[in-house]
Coordinates of C-alpha atoms in Angstrom, one line a residue:
M1408 CA 96.0 49.4 117.4
L1409 CA 99.5 48.9 117.9
R1410 CA 99.0 45.1 118.2
L1411 CA 97.3 44.9 115.2
M1412 CA 100.1 46.9 113.3
L1413 CA 102.5 44.4 114.7
S1414 CA 100.5 41.5 113.9
A1415 CA 100.3 42.6 110.0
H1416 CA 104.0 42.1 109.6
S1417 CA 104.8 38.9 108.2
K1418 CA 107.4 37.9 110.8
I1419 CA 105.3 39.2 114.2
M1420 CA 102.2 37.7 115.9
I1421 CA 100.6 39.3 118.7
A1422 CA 98.0 37.3 119.9
P1423 CA 94.5 38.4 121.6
E1424 CA 94.9 39.8 124.9
S1425 CA 94.5 37.1 127.8
G1426 CA 96.4 37.2 131.2
F1427 CA 97.0 33.4 131.4
L1428 CA 100.9 33.7 131.3
M1429 CA 100.6 35.5 134.6
W1430 CA 97.7 34.0 136.1
W1431 CA 99.0 30.4 136.1
Y1432 CA 102.5 31.3 136.7
N1433 CA 102.5 30.7 140.6
K1434 CA 101.1 27.2 140.2
Y1435 CA 103.2 26.3 137.0
K1436 CA 106.3 28.0 137.2
H1437 CA 108.2 25.1 138.6
W1438 CA 107.2 23.0 135.6
N1439 CA 110.1 20.9 134.5
K1440 CA 111.0 17.6 132.5
D1441 CA 109.3 15.7 134.9
W1442 CA 105.7 16.8 134.1
N1443 CA 103.3 14.0 133.2
N1444 CA 100.2 13.3 131.3
S1445 CA 98.1 14.3 134.5
M1446 CA 99.9 17.7 135.1
L1447 CA 99.3 18.7 131.3
N1448 CA 95.8 17.8 131.4
E1449 CA 95.3 20.0 134.6
F1450 CA 97.0 22.9 132.7
I1451 CA 94.9 22.8 129.9
I1452 CA 91.8 22.8 131.8
D1453 CA 93.2 25.9 133.4
L1454 CA 94.1 27.5 130.4
F1455 CA 90.9 27.1 128.6
N1456 CA 89.1 28.2 131.6
S1457 CA 91.1 31.3 131.3
R1458 CA 89.0 34.6 130.6
R1459 CA 89.2 35.7 127.1
F1460 CA 91.2 32.7 126.0
E1461 CA 87.9 31.1 123.9
F1462 CA 89.0 34.2 121.2
W1463 CA 92.4 32.1 120.6
S1464 CA 90.0 29.6 118.8
M1465 CA 91.9 26.5 119.8
S1466 CA 91.0 23.1 120.7
K1467 CA 92.2 21.3 123.8
E1468 CA 93.1 18.0 121.8
D1469 CA 95.2 20.0 118.9
L1470 CA 96.8 22.0 121.4
K1471 CA 97.5 19.0 123.9
A1472 CA 99.3 17.0 120.9
F1473 CA 101.1 20.0 120.0
I1474 CA 102.5 20.4 123.6
L1475 CA 103.1 16.6 123.5
K1476 CA 105.2 16.9 120.3
H1477 CA 107.5 19.4 121.6
Q1478 CA 107.9 18.3 125.2
P1479 CA 108.3 21.6 127.2
S1480 CA 110.7 21.1 129.7
D1481 CA 109.7 24.7 131.8
Y1482 CA 107.0 27.1 132.2
A1483 CA 108.5 29.4 129.6
Y1484 CA 108.6 27.2 126.9
L1485 CA 105.3 25.5 127.7
N1486 CA 103.6 28.9 127.2
Y1487 CA 105.7 29.8 124.1
L1488 CA 104.2 26.7 122.7
I1489 CA 100.6 28.2 122.8
Y1490 CA 101.5 31.3 121.2
L1491 CA 103.4 29.4 118.5
K1492 CA 100.2 27.4 118.0
Y1493 CA 98.0 30.3 117.7
A1494 CA 100.1 31.6 114.9
I1495 CA 100.4 28.6 113.3
N1496 CA 96.5 28.2 113.4
M1497 CA 96.4 31.9 111.7
N1498 CA 98.6 30.7 108.9
N1499 CA 101.9 32.1 110.2
P1500 CA 104.0 29.7 111.2
D1501 CA 107.4 31.2 110.1
I1502 CA 107.0 33.9 113.0
K1503 CA 110.2 35.4 114.4
I1504 CA 108.7 37.6 117.3
W1505 CA 105.6 36.4 119.3
G1506 CA 104.2 38.7 122.1
D1507 CA 101.2 39.8 124.0
K1508 CA 99.8 43.3 124.8
N1509 CA 98.1 43.4 128.0
N1510 CA 97.8 46.0 130.8
H1511 CA 97.7 43.4 133.4
Y1512 CA 101.4 42.8 132.6
L1513 CA 102.6 46.2 134.0
S1514 CA 102.9 44.9 137.7
H1515 CA 104.7 41.6 136.4
I1516 CA 107.6 43.1 134.2
A1517 CA 110.1 41.6 136.7
E1518 CA 108.6 38.1 136.2
L1519 CA 108.4 38.3 132.7
N1520 CA 111.9 39.3 132.5
V1521 CA 112.9 35.9 134.4
L1522 CA 110.8 33.7 132.2
Y1523 CA 112.0 35.4 129.1
P1524 CA 115.3 37.1 129.7
N1525 CA 115.8 37.8 125.9
A1526 CA 112.3 39.2 125.8
R1527 CA 111.9 42.9 124.6
F1528 CA 109.7 45.3 126.3
L1529 CA 107.5 47.7 124.0
H1530 CA 106.0 50.6 126.2
I1531 CA 103.1 52.4 124.3
V1532 CA 101.7 55.4 126.4
R1533 CA 98.8 57.9 125.6
D1534 CA 97.9 61.3 126.9
G1535 CA 96.2 60.3 130.2
R1536 CA 93.5 62.8 129.7
D1537 CA 92.5 61.1 126.7
V1538 CA 92.4 57.9 128.4
A1539 CA 90.0 59.3 130.9
T1540 CA 87.8 60.3 128.0
S1541 CA 87.9 56.7 127.0
Y1542 CA 87.1 55.1 130.4
K1543 CA 84.3 57.3 130.5
K1544 CA 82.9 55.9 127.1
L1545 CA 83.3 52.4 128.6
F1546 CA 81.8 53.3 131.9
K1547 CA 78.2 54.0 129.8
I1548 CA 78.6 50.7 128.0
K1549 CA 80.1 48.3 130.6
N1550 CA 76.7 46.8 131.8
K1551 CA 75.5 46.6 128.3
V1552 CA 78.3 44.4 126.5
R1553 CA 79.9 41.3 126.9
L1554 CA 83.5 41.4 128.4
A1555 CA 83.6 45.4 128.5
P1556 CA 86.4 46.4 130.9
N1557 CA 85.1 47.3 134.4
L1558 CA 87.2 50.8 134.3
P1559 CA 86.3 53.6 136.4
A1560 CA 85.1 57.0 135.3
D1561 CA 85.6 59.3 138.2
I1562 CA 88.5 61.9 136.9
S1563 CA 90.4 61.8 140.1
V1564 CA 90.2 57.8 140.3
V1565 CA 91.5 57.5 136.8
A1566 CA 94.0 60.2 137.0
K1567 CA 95.7 58.5 140.2
Q1568 CA 95.4 55.0 138.5
W1569 CA 97.2 56.2 135.3
S1570 CA 99.8 58.2 137.2
N1571 CA 100.6 55.1 139.2
N1572 CA 100.7 52.7 136.1
I1573 CA 103.1 55.0 134.7
Q1574 CA 105.4 54.9 137.8
T1575 CA 104.9 51.4 138.1
I1576 CA 106.0 50.8 134.4
C1577 CA 108.8 53.1 134.2
E1578 CA 110.5 52.0 137.2
S1579 CA 110.3 48.4 136.0
L1580 CA 111.7 49.2 132.9
K1581 CA 114.8 51.3 134.4
K1582 CA 115.9 48.0 135.7
L1583 CA 116.1 46.1 132.4
P1584 CA 118.9 46.7 129.9
Q1585 CA 118.2 49.3 127.8
N1586 CA 118.4 48.1 124.4
R1587 CA 115.6 45.7 125.4
V1588 CA 113.3 48.5 126.3
A1589 CA 111.5 51.0 123.8
Q1590 CA 108.6 53.3 124.5
V1591 CA 106.2 55.0 122.0
R1592 CA 103.6 57.8 122.3
Y1593 CA 100.2 56.7 120.8
E1594 CA 100.0 60.1 119.2
D1595 CA 103.3 60.1 117.6
L1596 CA 102.4 56.6 116.1
V1597 CA 99.4 58.1 114.6
L1598 CA 100.9 61.0 113.4
N1599 CA 104.0 59.6 112.0
P1600 CA 103.3 56.0 111.7
I1601 CA 105.8 55.3 109.2
T1602 CA 108.7 57.0 111.1
N1603 CA 107.6 55.4 114.4
L1604 CA 107.0 51.9 113.1
K1605 CA 110.6 51.8 111.5
V1606 CA 111.7 52.5 114.9
I1607 CA 109.8 49.9 116.3
C1608 CA 110.9 47.4 113.8
Q1609 CA 114.7 48.3 114.0
F1610 CA 114.0 47.7 117.9
L1611 CA 112.8 44.3 116.9
N1612 CA 115.6 43.7 114.6
L1613 CA 113.2 43.2 111.7
E1614 CA 112.5 45.4 108.5
F1615 CA 109.6 47.6 108.2
E1616 CA 106.7 46.4 105.9
P1617 CA 104.0 48.7 104.7
I1618 CA 101.3 46.4 105.2
M1619 CA 101.5 47.7 108.9
L1620 CA 99.9 51.0 108.0
T1621 CA 96.8 49.0 106.5
F1622 CA 96.4 46.8 110.0
H1623 CA 92.5 47.9 109.6
E1624 CA 92.3 45.8 106.5
Y1625 CA 94.6 43.0 107.7
N1626 CA 92.2 43.0 110.6
K1627 CA 89.2 42.7 108.2
D1628 CA 90.9 40.0 106.3
K1629 CA 92.3 37.7 109.6
D1630 CA 89.3 38.5 112.2
L1631 CA 92.3 39.5 114.6
E1632 CA 89.9 41.6 116.8
P1633 CA 87.2 39.5 118.6
Q1634 CA 83.5 40.6 117.2
D1635 CA 82.8 40.9 121.2
Y1636 CA 85.4 43.8 121.4
L1637 CA 83.8 45.9 118.8
A1638 CA 81.6 48.1 121.1
W1639 CA 84.7 49.7 122.3
K1640 CA 87.2 48.6 119.4
A1641 CA 85.5 49.4 116.2
E1642 CA 88.1 51.9 115.1
T1643 CA 90.7 48.9 114.6
F1644 CA 88.7 48.3 111.5
E1645 CA 89.1 51.8 110.2
K1646 CA 91.7 53.6 108.5
L1647 CA 94.2 55.2 110.5
N1648 CA 93.1 58.6 111.9
S1649 CA 93.7 61.4 114.5
N1650 CA 90.2 61.5 116.0
A1651 CA 91.0 60.5 119.5
I1652 CA 94.1 62.6 120.0
E1653 CA 93.2 65.6 122.4
R1654 CA 89.6 64.3 122.2
Y1655 CA 89.6 65.3 126.1
K1656 CA 89.4 69.0 125.2
K1657 CA 85.9 68.4 123.9
D1658 CA 84.6 65.4 126.0
L1659 CA 85.9 66.9 129.4
I1660 CA 84.9 69.9 131.1
E1661 CA 87.4 72.3 132.2
K1662 CA 87.2 71.1 136.1
E1663 CA 87.9 67.8 135.0
I1664 CA 91.0 68.6 132.8
K1665 CA 92.5 70.6 135.7
L1666 CA 91.8 68.0 138.3
F1667 CA 93.6 65.5 136.2
E1668 CA 96.4 67.7 135.4
F1669 CA 96.7 68.5 139.2
I1670 CA 96.8 64.9 140.1
A1671 CA 99.1 63.4 137.1
K1672 CA 101.2 66.4 136.5
S1673 CA 104.6 64.9 136.7
E1674 CA 103.8 61.9 134.4
L1675 CA 102.0 64.2 131.6
Q1676 CA 105.3 66.3 131.9
L1677 CA 107.4 63.2 131.7
F1678 CA 105.9 62.4 128.4
N1679 CA 105.7 65.9 127.1
Y1680 CA 101.9 66.4 127.4
M1681 CA 102.1 69.4 129.5

């Protein structure tokens, strides 16, 4: 939802999820001005073999020509060109902010900061008990739907994972200049979207645009969310609503709620969920 809200802004493009930036980091992080055509060909092959990159709707030939035109001298700029080409293909060549939303990056904040020392990190957090309800829902369809995330359904496992992820993110973000870090709760964004989107835009040095509130219509028009994801992301085509807030109260039994709260009490309290 937040990715689509941001992408509806005329100066922002947040591409579909794919972790290639970090997946190929170790192999290509030493990319420099002495790269050659053979290296580029190998990189293009690896890139297009990356999971979910097919949803970026690019051709190898066009992307290679674009990269050759700009002659990237390091790995950071090489990857920037991929995001820029995506924006151009989406008829949004004048972006000022480009980015990626991916849970995979929570363990790679330090590396991302090295690659992009001026980058801004926006952390969106959601009540872990509601996260658990989503995980349980996804668990039921994961073997029926292509590309559905392979997520746990056991409450204790989900609680530990959510708690550990929060700890990892917070510890990593503490090490960065705080003017480059912002956090928003999913619930606050849904209940007070204008206020919170204005804060986010200010964080990005941009003006708020009302079209961000109608992200669902923009999504339909631009097909920003791949059809293959609709089994678990259908609400991205719907008007903003609070149906998913505190869903755990009806989807989880009391024993599951208490277990989650016992395991992740500190993190729930940190973000005022308890």
